[in-house]
């Protein structure tokens, strides 16, 4: 599907890009970019969750340093998916839950948080590209019809196409004739 | 249930405690896949994209490695030179 004419500011595309990574580009007709960027963001996020488990997405930051909650602001940039993961985390962590959620510690926690937060930050880049789409200069150049290289030829102007009788003397092509096109002289002939 | 079984998403992948630094490679690859997807022109997309992803992955990896070397030299070589430890420590 060819990309449709891209507006200067596409709020719908930006909103869709926030709802699901890559969806804004797909909406704009840039399907290949959307699929690649979206699957990349989701892959980074999934790898992060696989490394650290659901416990690394924590909006409340209970039992952790306050600074650890800063990472949640990076993770939330992936979209509503982070809210779902956060809800699952707190549901599984609640007393009486039948699911045993083990917290990540040390380097494993760091790597999981790093992957998910970078996925969010990269989705911010993708979101801005969907919000303010720009055509690549190479694509713009390719769309322009190319002129064949060669010597510059004179173009026929409307004035040259006019009959000589209807042409004003100042627009006459060819060598300037003194008799017809002489510039007005300010000299006194006497 | 075996205690060695790994439950994805419910428990961390503790096997990565040792080789955690190798995770830089998929991280760099993921960043490159996303970034080049929105930066490459539509004209001759795939050759440019694959080359761009490979180059950006390499640049990120080498950049982080160089930063690691620089911080190592700063912390282990330069700092002990400018702030010598007292004798006996």
PDB file of C-alpha atoms in Angstrom:
ATOM      1  CA  UNK A   1       0.000   0.000   0.000  1.00  0.00           C
ATOM      2  CA  UNK A   2       1.573   3.328  -0.983  1.00  0.00           C
ATOM      3  CA  UNK A   3       1.934   5.826   1.855  1.00  0.00           C
ATOM      4  CA  UNK A   4      -0.764   8.450   1.869  1.00  0.00           C
ATOM      5  CA  UNK A   5      -0.020  12.139   1.876  1.00  0.00           C
ATOM      6  CA  UNK A   6       1.555  12.794   5.262  1.00  0.00           C
ATOM      7  CA  UNK A   7       0.271  15.771   7.244  1.00  0.00           C
ATOM      8  CA  UNK A   8       2.551  18.117   9.168  1.00  0.00           C
ATOM      9  CA  UNK A   9       1.143  16.965  12.506  1.00  0.00           C
ATOM     10  CA  UNK A  10      -0.744  13.682  12.707  1.00  0.00           C
ATOM     11  CA  UNK A  11      -2.391  13.511  16.133  1.00  0.00           C
ATOM     12  CA  UNK A  12      -4.249  10.292  15.293  1.00  0.00           C
ATOM     13  CA  UNK A  13      -1.005   8.652  14.219  1.00  0.00           C
ATOM     14  CA  UNK A  14       0.699   9.792  17.421  1.00  0.00           C
ATOM     15  CA  UNK A  15      -2.138   8.493  19.580  1.00  0.00           C
ATOM     16  CA  UNK A  16      -2.170   5.139  17.809  1.00  0.00           C
ATOM     17  CA  UNK A  17       1.625   4.919  18.161  1.00  0.00           C
ATOM     18  CA  UNK A  18       1.209   5.353  21.924  1.00  0.00           C
ATOM     19  CA  UNK A  19      -1.561   2.759  22.134  1.00  0.00           C
ATOM     20  CA  UNK A  20       0.491   0.099  20.353  1.00  0.00           C
ATOM     21  CA  UNK A  21       4.092   0.550  19.158  1.00  0.00           C
ATOM     22  CA  UNK A  22       4.209   0.900  15.379  1.00  0.00           C
ATOM     23  CA  UNK A  23       0.442   1.266  14.919  1.00  0.00           C
ATOM     24  CA  UNK A  24       0.769   4.960  14.016  1.00  0.00           C
ATOM     25  CA  UNK A  25       3.026   4.173  11.078  1.00  0.00           C
ATOM     26  CA  UNK A  26       0.714   1.384   9.897  1.00  0.00           C
ATOM     27  CA  UNK A  27      -2.196   3.859  10.032  1.00  0.00           C
ATOM     28  CA  UNK A  28      -0.192   6.305   7.903  1.00  0.00           C
ATOM     29  CA  UNK A  29       0.414   3.626   5.277  1.00  0.00           C
ATOM     30  CA  UNK A  30       4.032   3.135   6.275  1.00  0.00           C
ATOM     31  CA  UNK A  31       3.361  -0.499   7.106  1.00  0.00           C
ATOM     32  CA  UNK A  32       6.903  -1.826   6.770  1.00  0.00           C
ATOM     33  CA  UNK A  33       8.354   0.812   9.100  1.00  0.00           C
ATOM     34  CA  UNK A  34       5.528   0.321  11.570  1.00  0.00           C
ATOM     35  CA  UNK A  35       5.955  -3.433  11.710  1.00  0.00           C
ATOM     36  CA  UNK A  36       9.735  -3.235  12.071  1.00  0.00           C
ATOM     37  CA  UNK A  37       9.742  -0.473  14.682  1.00  0.00           C
ATOM     38  CA  UNK A  38       6.789  -1.913  16.619  1.00  0.00           C
ATOM     39  CA  UNK A  39       8.160  -5.431  16.691  1.00  0.00           C
ATOM     40  CA  UNK A  40      11.540  -4.034  17.771  1.00  0.00           C
ATOM     41  CA  UNK A  41      10.008  -2.137  20.696  1.00  0.00           C
ATOM     42  CA  UNK A  42       7.906  -5.119  21.753  1.00  0.00           C
ATOM     43  CA  UNK A  43      10.895  -7.460  21.405  1.00  0.00           C
ATOM     44  CA  UNK A  44      13.048  -5.281  23.679  1.00  0.00           C
ATOM     45  CA  UNK A  45      10.202  -5.040  26.182  1.00  0.00           C
ATOM     46  CA  UNK A  46       9.541  -8.793  26.128  1.00  0.00           C
ATOM     47  CA  UNK A  47      13.236  -9.615  26.542  1.00  0.00           C
ATOM     48  CA  UNK A  48      13.340  -7.254  29.530  1.00  0.00           C
ATOM     49  CA  UNK A  49      10.336  -8.978  31.107  1.00  0.00           C
ATOM     50  CA  UNK A  50      11.852 -12.398  30.413  1.00  0.00           C
ATOM     51  CA  UNK A  51      15.103 -11.362  32.107  1.00  0.00           C
ATOM     52  CA  UNK A  52      13.623  -9.672  35.161  1.00  0.00           C
ATOM     53  CA  UNK A  53      10.090 -11.020  35.353  1.00  0.00           C
ATOM     54  CA  UNK A  54       6.912  -9.016  35.894  1.00  0.00           C
ATOM     55  CA  UNK A  55       8.257  -7.605  39.161  1.00  0.00           C
ATOM     56  CA  UNK A  56      10.518  -5.112  37.354  1.00  0.00           C
ATOM     57  CA  UNK A  57       7.481  -3.076  36.252  1.00  0.00           C
ATOM     58  CA  UNK A  58       6.451  -1.417  39.480  1.00  0.00           C
ATOM     59  CA  UNK A  59       4.557   1.863  39.637  1.00  0.00           C
ATOM     60  CA  UNK A  60       4.451   1.836  43.453  1.00  0.00           C
ATOM     61  CA  UNK A  61       8.070   0.965  44.116  1.00  0.00           C
ATOM     62  CA  UNK A  62       7.306  -0.739  47.391  1.00  0.00           C
ATOM     63  CA  UNK A  63      10.378  -1.984  49.179  1.00  0.00           C
ATOM     64  CA  UNK A  64      12.691  -0.269  46.740  1.00  0.00           C
ATOM     65  CA  UNK A  65      14.579   2.981  46.568  1.00  0.00           C
ATOM     66  CA  UNK A  66      12.456   5.935  45.478  1.00  0.00           C
ATOM     67  CA  UNK A  67      14.814   6.483  42.538  1.00  0.00           C
ATOM     68  CA  UNK A  68      13.900   3.041  41.201  1.00  0.00           C
ATOM     69  CA  UNK A  69      10.428   4.363  40.428  1.00  0.00           C
ATOM     70  CA  UNK A  70      11.962   6.715  37.871  1.00  0.00           C
ATOM     71  CA  UNK A  71      12.396   3.727  35.570  1.00  0.00           C
ATOM     72  CA  UNK A  72       8.639   3.292  35.489  1.00  0.00           C
ATOM     73  CA  UNK A  73       8.350   6.593  33.605  1.00  0.00           C
ATOM     74  CA  UNK A  74      10.554   5.096  30.878  1.00  0.00           C
ATOM     75  CA  UNK A  75       8.588   1.854  30.860  1.00  0.00           C
ATOM     76  CA  UNK A  76       5.201   3.590  30.603  1.00  0.00           C
ATOM     77  CA  UNK A  77       6.296   5.093  27.262  1.00  0.00           C
ATOM     78  CA  UNK A  78       5.699   1.648  25.727  1.00  0.00           C
ATOM     79  CA  UNK A  79       1.997   2.380  26.208  1.00  0.00           C
ATOM     80  CA  UNK A  80      -0.961   0.861  28.046  1.00  0.00           C
ATOM     81  CA  UNK A  81       0.782  -2.513  27.919  1.00  0.00           C
ATOM     82  CA  UNK A  82       2.925  -1.339  30.839  1.00  0.00           C
ATOM     83  CA  UNK A  83      -0.192  -0.593  32.900  1.00  0.00           C
ATOM     84  CA  UNK A  84      -1.434  -4.135  32.238  1.00  0.00           C
ATOM     85  CA  UNK A  85       1.929  -5.592  33.280  1.00  0.00           C
ATOM     86  CA  UNK A  86       1.962  -3.383  36.384  1.00  0.00           C
ATOM     87  CA  UNK A  87      -1.534  -4.539  37.340  1.00  0.00           C
ATOM     88  CA  UNK A  88      -0.530  -8.178  36.852  1.00  0.00           C
ATOM     89  CA  UNK A  89       2.544  -7.603  39.007  1.00  0.00           C
ATOM     90  CA  UNK A  90       0.513  -6.200  41.891  1.00  0.00           C
ATOM     91  CA  UNK A  91      -2.228  -8.810  41.516  1.00  0.00           C
ATOM     92  CA  UNK A  92       0.279 -11.661  41.649  1.00  0.00           C
ATOM     93  CA  UNK A  93       2.147  -9.988  44.497  1.00  0.00           C
ATOM     94  CA  UNK A  94      -0.964  -9.499  46.613  1.00  0.00           C
ATOM     95  CA  UNK A  95      -1.416 -11.603  49.760  1.00  0.00           C
ATOM     96  CA  UNK A  96      -3.352 -14.774  49.044  1.00  0.00           C
ATOM     97  CA  UNK A  97      -2.305 -14.929  45.392  1.00  0.00           C
ATOM     98  CA  UNK A  98      -1.867 -18.437  44.036  1.00  0.00           C
ATOM     99  CA  UNK A  99       0.892 -17.307  41.675  1.00  0.00           C
ATOM    100  CA  UNK A 100       4.373 -17.106  43.148  1.00  0.00           C
ATOM    101  CA  UNK A 101       6.116 -14.018  41.807  1.00  0.00           C
ATOM    102  CA  UNK A 102       9.838 -13.929  42.546  1.00  0.00           C
ATOM    103  CA  UNK A 103      11.543 -10.527  42.606  1.00  0.00           C
ATOM    104  CA  UNK A 104      14.607  -9.864  40.492  1.00  0.00           C
ATOM    105  CA  UNK A 105      17.767  -8.758  42.247  1.00  0.00           C
ATOM    106  CA  UNK A 106      21.164  -7.378  41.321  1.00  0.00           C
ATOM    107  CA  UNK A 107      22.341  -7.358  37.723  1.00  0.00           C
ATOM    108  CA  UNK A 108      19.294  -9.307  36.520  1.00  0.00           C
ATOM    109  CA  UNK A 109      17.008  -6.578  37.869  1.00  0.00           C
ATOM    110  CA  UNK A 110      19.194  -3.922  36.280  1.00  0.00           C
ATOM    111  CA  UNK A 111      19.209  -5.599  32.879  1.00  0.00           C
ATOM    112  CA  UNK A 112      15.459  -6.215  32.897  1.00  0.00           C
ATOM    113  CA  UNK A 113      14.721  -2.618  33.847  1.00  0.00           C
ATOM    114  CA  UNK A 114      17.224  -1.328  31.286  1.00  0.00           C
ATOM    115  CA  UNK A 115      15.650  -3.315  28.428  1.00  0.00           C
ATOM    116  CA  UNK A 116      12.088  -2.280  29.277  1.00  0.00           C
ATOM    117  CA  UNK A 117      12.962   1.380  29.861  1.00  0.00           C
ATOM    118  CA  UNK A 118      14.962   1.608  26.628  1.00  0.00           C
ATOM    119  CA  UNK A 119      12.031  -0.008  24.811  1.00  0.00           C
ATOM    120  CA  UNK A 120       9.884   2.827  26.158  1.00  0.00           C
ATOM    121  CA  UNK A 121      12.371   5.514  25.156  1.00  0.00           C
ATOM    122  CA  UNK A 122      12.710   4.060  21.659  1.00  0.00           C
ATOM    123  CA  UNK A 123       8.919   4.021  21.399  1.00  0.00           C
ATOM    124  CA  UNK A 124       9.020   7.744  22.178  1.00  0.00           C
ATOM    125  CA  UNK A 125      11.240   8.196  19.108  1.00  0.00           C
ATOM    126  CA  UNK A 126       8.821   6.100  17.029  1.00  0.00           C
ATOM    127  CA  UNK A 127       5.867   8.061  18.444  1.00  0.00           C
ATOM    128  CA  UNK A 128       7.382  11.410  17.454  1.00  0.00           C
ATOM    129  CA  UNK A 129       8.078  10.067  13.964  1.00  0.00           C
ATOM    130  CA  UNK A 130       4.403   9.118  13.680  1.00  0.00           C
ATOM    131  CA  UNK A 131       3.273  12.422  15.203  1.00  0.00           C
ATOM    132  CA  UNK A 132       5.382  14.583  12.893  1.00  0.00           C
ATOM    133  CA  UNK A 133       6.034  12.466   9.806  1.00  0.00           C
ATOM    134  CA  UNK A 134       8.718  13.663   7.420  1.00  0.00           C
ATOM    135  CA  UNK A 135       9.604  12.334   4.010  1.00  0.00           C
ATOM    136  CA  UNK A 136      13.245  11.296   3.636  1.00  0.00           C
ATOM    137  CA  UNK A 137      15.169  13.662   1.298  1.00  0.00           C
ATOM    138  CA  UNK A 138      16.201  10.706  -0.883  1.00  0.00           C
ATOM    139  CA  UNK A 139      12.547   9.709  -1.345  1.00  0.00           C
ATOM    140  CA  UNK A 140      11.607  13.293  -2.157  1.00  0.00           C
ATOM    141  CA  UNK A 141      14.399  13.417  -4.729  1.00  0.00           C
ATOM    142  CA  UNK A 142      13.244  10.131  -6.246  1.00  0.00           C
ATOM    143  CA  UNK A 143       9.727  11.471  -6.693  1.00  0.00           C
ATOM    144  CA  UNK A 144      10.986  14.455  -8.718  1.00  0.00           C
ATOM    145  CA  UNK A 145      11.180  13.828 -12.499  1.00  0.00           C
ATOM    146  CA  UNK A 146      14.799  13.919 -13.548  1.00  0.00           C
ATOM    147  CA  UNK A 147      15.987  16.247 -16.325  1.00  0.00           C
ATOM    148  CA  UNK A 148      18.509  14.622 -18.700  1.00  0.00           C
ATOM    149  CA  UNK A 149      22.004  16.072 -18.417  1.00  0.00           C
ATOM    150  CA  UNK A 150      23.267  18.061 -21.389  1.00  0.00           C
ATOM    151  CA  UNK A 151      23.754  21.565 -22.713  1.00  0.00           C
ATOM    152  CA  UNK A 152      21.259  24.116 -21.646  1.00  0.00           C
ATOM    153  CA  UNK A 153      18.860  24.826 -24.526  1.00  0.00           C
ATOM    154  CA  UNK A 154      16.958  28.004 -25.041  1.00  0.00           C
ATOM    155  CA  UNK A 155      13.376  27.756 -23.996  1.00  0.00           C
ATOM    156  CA  UNK A 156      10.611  29.184 -26.102  1.00  0.00           C
ATOM    157  CA  UNK A 157       9.074  32.069 -24.294  1.00  0.00           C
ATOM    158  CA  UNK A 158       5.592  33.306 -24.980  1.00  0.00           C
ATOM    159  CA  UNK A 159       7.142  36.482 -26.275  1.00  0.00           C
ATOM    160  CA  UNK A 160       9.164  34.601 -28.909  1.00  0.00           C
ATOM    161  CA  UNK A 161       6.075  32.733 -30.047  1.00  0.00           C
ATOM    162  CA  UNK A 162       4.201  35.919 -30.699  1.00  0.00           C
ATOM    163  CA  UNK A 163       4.051  37.318 -34.236  1.00  0.00           C
ATOM    164  CA  UNK A 164       6.544  40.046 -34.892  1.00  0.00           C
ATOM    165  CA  UNK A 165       3.861  42.579 -35.607  1.00  0.00           C
ATOM    166  CA  UNK A 166       2.196  42.088 -32.267  1.00  0.00           C
ATOM    167  CA  UNK A 167       5.443  42.155 -30.367  1.00  0.00           C
ATOM    168  CA  UNK A 168       6.585  45.253 -28.566  1.00  0.00           C
ATOM    169  CA  UNK A 169       9.863  46.592 -29.794  1.00  0.00           C
ATOM    170  CA  UNK A 170      11.622  46.070 -26.489  1.00  0.00           C
ATOM    171  CA  UNK A 171      10.788  42.342 -26.557  1.00  0.00           C
ATOM    172  CA  UNK A 172      12.070  41.677 -30.081  1.00  0.00           C
ATOM    173  CA  UNK A 173      14.410  38.694 -30.228  1.00  0.00           C
ATOM    174  CA  UNK A 174      17.673  38.830 -32.078  1.00  0.00           C
ATOM    175  CA  UNK A 175      20.249  41.559 -32.417  1.00  0.00           C
ATOM    176  CA  UNK A 176      19.142  44.887 -31.214  1.00  0.00           C
ATOM    177  CA  UNK A 177      18.527  47.252 -34.062  1.00  0.00           C
ATOM    178  CA  UNK A 178      19.505  50.829 -33.499  1.00  0.00           C
ATOM    179  CA  UNK A 179      16.734  52.014 -35.727  1.00  0.00           C
ATOM    180  CA  UNK A 180      13.955  50.332 -33.902  1.00  0.00           C
ATOM    181  CA  UNK A 181      15.199  49.746 -30.393  1.00  0.00           C
ATOM    182  CA  UNK A 182      17.535  52.580 -29.790  1.00  0.00           C
ATOM    183  CA  UNK A 183      17.559  53.662 -26.258  1.00  0.00           C
ATOM    184  CA  UNK A 184      16.205  57.105 -25.764  1.00  0.00           C
ATOM    185  CA  UNK A 185      19.074  59.502 -25.740  1.00  0.00           C
ATOM    186  CA  UNK A 186      19.164  62.411 -23.423  1.00  0.00           C
ATOM    187  CA  UNK A 187      21.633  64.209 -25.653  1.00  0.00           C
ATOM    188  CA  UNK A 188      20.445  67.153 -27.506  1.00  0.00           C
ATOM    189  CA  UNK A 189      20.862  66.391 -31.258  1.00  0.00           C
ATOM    190  CA  UNK A 190      21.711  69.961 -31.857  1.00  0.00           C
TER     191      UNK A 190
ATOM    192  CA  UNK B   1       7.625 -29.232  40.493  1.00  0.00           C
ATOM    193  CA  UNK B   2      11.360 -29.068  40.031  1.00  0.00           C
ATOM    194  CA  UNK B   3      13.034 -26.105  41.667  1.00  0.00           C
ATOM    195  CA  UNK B   4      15.232 -25.749  38.576  1.00  0.00           C
ATOM    196  CA  UNK B   5      12.263 -25.072  36.301  1.00  0.00           C
ATOM    197  CA  UNK B   6      12.067 -21.567  34.975  1.00  0.00           C
ATOM    198  CA  UNK B   7       8.678 -19.892  34.937  1.00  0.00           C
ATOM    199  CA  UNK B   8       8.903 -17.124  32.285  1.00  0.00           C
ATOM    200  CA  UNK B   9       7.772 -13.671  33.455  1.00  0.00           C
ATOM    201  CA  UNK B  10       7.074 -14.919  36.968  1.00  0.00           C
ATOM    202  CA  UNK B  11      10.670 -15.268  38.063  1.00  0.00           C
ATOM    203  CA  UNK B  12      13.884 -13.621  36.899  1.00  0.00           C
ATOM    204  CA  UNK B  13      16.335 -15.318  34.595  1.00  0.00           C
ATOM    205  CA  UNK B  14      19.020 -15.719  37.246  1.00  0.00           C
ATOM    206  CA  UNK B  15      21.334 -17.526  34.839  1.00  0.00           C
ATOM    207  CA  UNK B  16      22.232 -14.074  33.493  1.00  0.00           C
ATOM    208  CA  UNK B  17      23.846 -12.936  36.744  1.00  0.00           C
ATOM    209  CA  UNK B  18      27.255 -13.921  35.377  1.00  0.00           C
ATOM    210  CA  UNK B  19      27.160 -13.150  31.648  1.00  0.00           C
ATOM    211  CA  UNK B  20      24.975 -10.048  31.978  1.00  0.00           C
ATOM    212  CA  UNK B  21      27.396  -7.946  29.925  1.00  0.00           C
ATOM    213  CA  UNK B  22      26.654 -10.057  26.829  1.00  0.00           C
ATOM    214  CA  UNK B  23      23.116  -8.681  26.891  1.00  0.00           C
ATOM    215  CA  UNK B  24      24.587  -5.503  25.428  1.00  0.00           C
ATOM    216  CA  UNK B  25      24.501  -7.186  22.006  1.00  0.00           C
ATOM    217  CA  UNK B  26      20.710  -7.829  21.794  1.00  0.00           C
ATOM    218  CA  UNK B  27      20.130  -4.413  23.365  1.00  0.00           C
ATOM    219  CA  UNK B  28      22.227  -2.679  20.705  1.00  0.00           C
ATOM    220  CA  UNK B  29      20.595  -4.773  17.966  1.00  0.00           C
ATOM    221  CA  UNK B  30      17.107  -3.889  19.222  1.00  0.00           C
ATOM    222  CA  UNK B  31      17.892  -0.169  19.308  1.00  0.00           C
ATOM    223  CA  UNK B  32      19.351  -0.344  15.785  1.00  0.00           C
ATOM    224  CA  UNK B  33      16.343  -2.292  14.416  1.00  0.00           C
ATOM    225  CA  UNK B  34      13.944   0.342  15.744  1.00  0.00           C
ATOM    226  CA  UNK B  35      15.966   3.422  14.894  1.00  0.00           C
ATOM    227  CA  UNK B  36      16.912   2.443  11.341  1.00  0.00           C
ATOM    228  CA  UNK B  37      13.299   1.386  10.632  1.00  0.00           C
ATOM    229  CA  UNK B  38      12.169   4.997  10.901  1.00  0.00           C
ATOM    230  CA  UNK B  39      15.247   6.621   9.391  1.00  0.00           C
ATOM    231  CA  UNK B  40      15.907   4.737   6.161  1.00  0.00           C
ATOM    232  CA  UNK B  41      14.405   6.037   2.900  1.00  0.00           C
ATOM    233  CA  UNK B  42      11.835   3.971   1.044  1.00  0.00           C
ATOM    234  CA  UNK B  43      14.081   3.880  -2.015  1.00  0.00           C
ATOM    235  CA  UNK B  44      16.119   0.620  -1.916  1.00  0.00           C
ATOM    236  CA  UNK B  45      14.931   0.079   1.636  1.00  0.00           C
ATOM    237  CA  UNK B  46      16.163  -3.426   2.490  1.00  0.00           C
ATOM    238  CA  UNK B  47      19.839  -3.158   1.465  1.00  0.00           C
ATOM    239  CA  UNK B  48      20.123   0.197   3.213  1.00  0.00           C
ATOM    240  CA  UNK B  49      18.216  -1.049   6.259  1.00  0.00           C
ATOM    241  CA  UNK B  50      20.259  -4.204   6.793  1.00  0.00           C
ATOM    242  CA  UNK B  51      23.521  -2.309   6.347  1.00  0.00           C
ATOM    243  CA  UNK B  52      22.278   0.475   8.626  1.00  0.00           C
ATOM    244  CA  UNK B  53      21.226  -1.942  11.370  1.00  0.00           C
ATOM    245  CA  UNK B  54      24.579  -3.755  11.225  1.00  0.00           C
ATOM    246  CA  UNK B  55      26.543  -0.510  11.348  1.00  0.00           C
ATOM    247  CA  UNK B  56      24.506   1.018  14.172  1.00  0.00           C
ATOM    248  CA  UNK B  57      24.729  -2.183  16.228  1.00  0.00           C
ATOM    249  CA  UNK B  58      28.485  -2.126  15.774  1.00  0.00           C
ATOM    250  CA  UNK B  59      28.737   1.562  16.663  1.00  0.00           C
ATOM    251  CA  UNK B  60      26.631   1.215  19.834  1.00  0.00           C
ATOM    252  CA  UNK B  61      28.565  -1.858  20.968  1.00  0.00           C
ATOM    253  CA  UNK B  62      31.955  -0.281  20.331  1.00  0.00           C
ATOM    254  CA  UNK B  63      30.813   2.988  21.909  1.00  0.00           C
ATOM    255  CA  UNK B  64      29.698   1.288  25.106  1.00  0.00           C
ATOM    256  CA  UNK B  65      32.891  -0.792  25.186  1.00  0.00           C
ATOM    257  CA  UNK B  66      34.992   2.356  24.791  1.00  0.00           C
ATOM    258  CA  UNK B  67      33.001   4.055  27.564  1.00  0.00           C
ATOM    259  CA  UNK B  68      33.625   1.012  29.750  1.00  0.00           C
ATOM    260  CA  UNK B  69      37.362   1.159  29.072  1.00  0.00           C
ATOM    261  CA  UNK B  70      37.387   4.913  29.748  1.00  0.00           C
ATOM    262  CA  UNK B  71      35.553   4.532  33.069  1.00  0.00           C
ATOM    263  CA  UNK B  72      37.816   1.644  34.029  1.00  0.00           C
ATOM    264  CA  UNK B  73      40.916   3.737  33.371  1.00  0.00           C
ATOM    265  CA  UNK B  74      39.386   6.667  35.269  1.00  0.00           C
ATOM    266  CA  UNK B  75      38.432   4.627  38.316  1.00  0.00           C
ATOM    267  CA  UNK B  76      41.316   2.164  38.499  1.00  0.00           C
ATOM    268  CA  UNK B  77      44.246   4.140  37.088  1.00  0.00           C
ATOM    269  CA  UNK B  78      43.683   7.886  37.191  1.00  0.00           C
ATOM    270  CA  UNK B  79      41.866   8.217  40.523  1.00  0.00           C
ATOM    271  CA  UNK B  80      44.465   6.158  42.498  1.00  0.00           C
ATOM    272  CA  UNK B  81      47.187   8.361  40.973  1.00  0.00           C
ATOM    273  CA  UNK B  82      45.624  11.662  42.030  1.00  0.00           C
ATOM    274  CA  UNK B  83      44.379  10.414  45.381  1.00  0.00           C
ATOM    275  CA  UNK B  84      47.000   7.965  46.634  1.00  0.00           C
ATOM    276  CA  UNK B  85      45.752   5.602  49.310  1.00  0.00           C
ATOM    277  CA  UNK B  86      47.424   5.874  52.726  1.00  0.00           C
ATOM    278  CA  UNK B  87      50.068   3.258  53.452  1.00  0.00           C
ATOM    279  CA  UNK B  88      48.651   0.066  54.864  1.00  0.00           C
ATOM    280  CA  UNK B  89      45.398   0.167  52.864  1.00  0.00           C
TER     281      UNK B  89
END
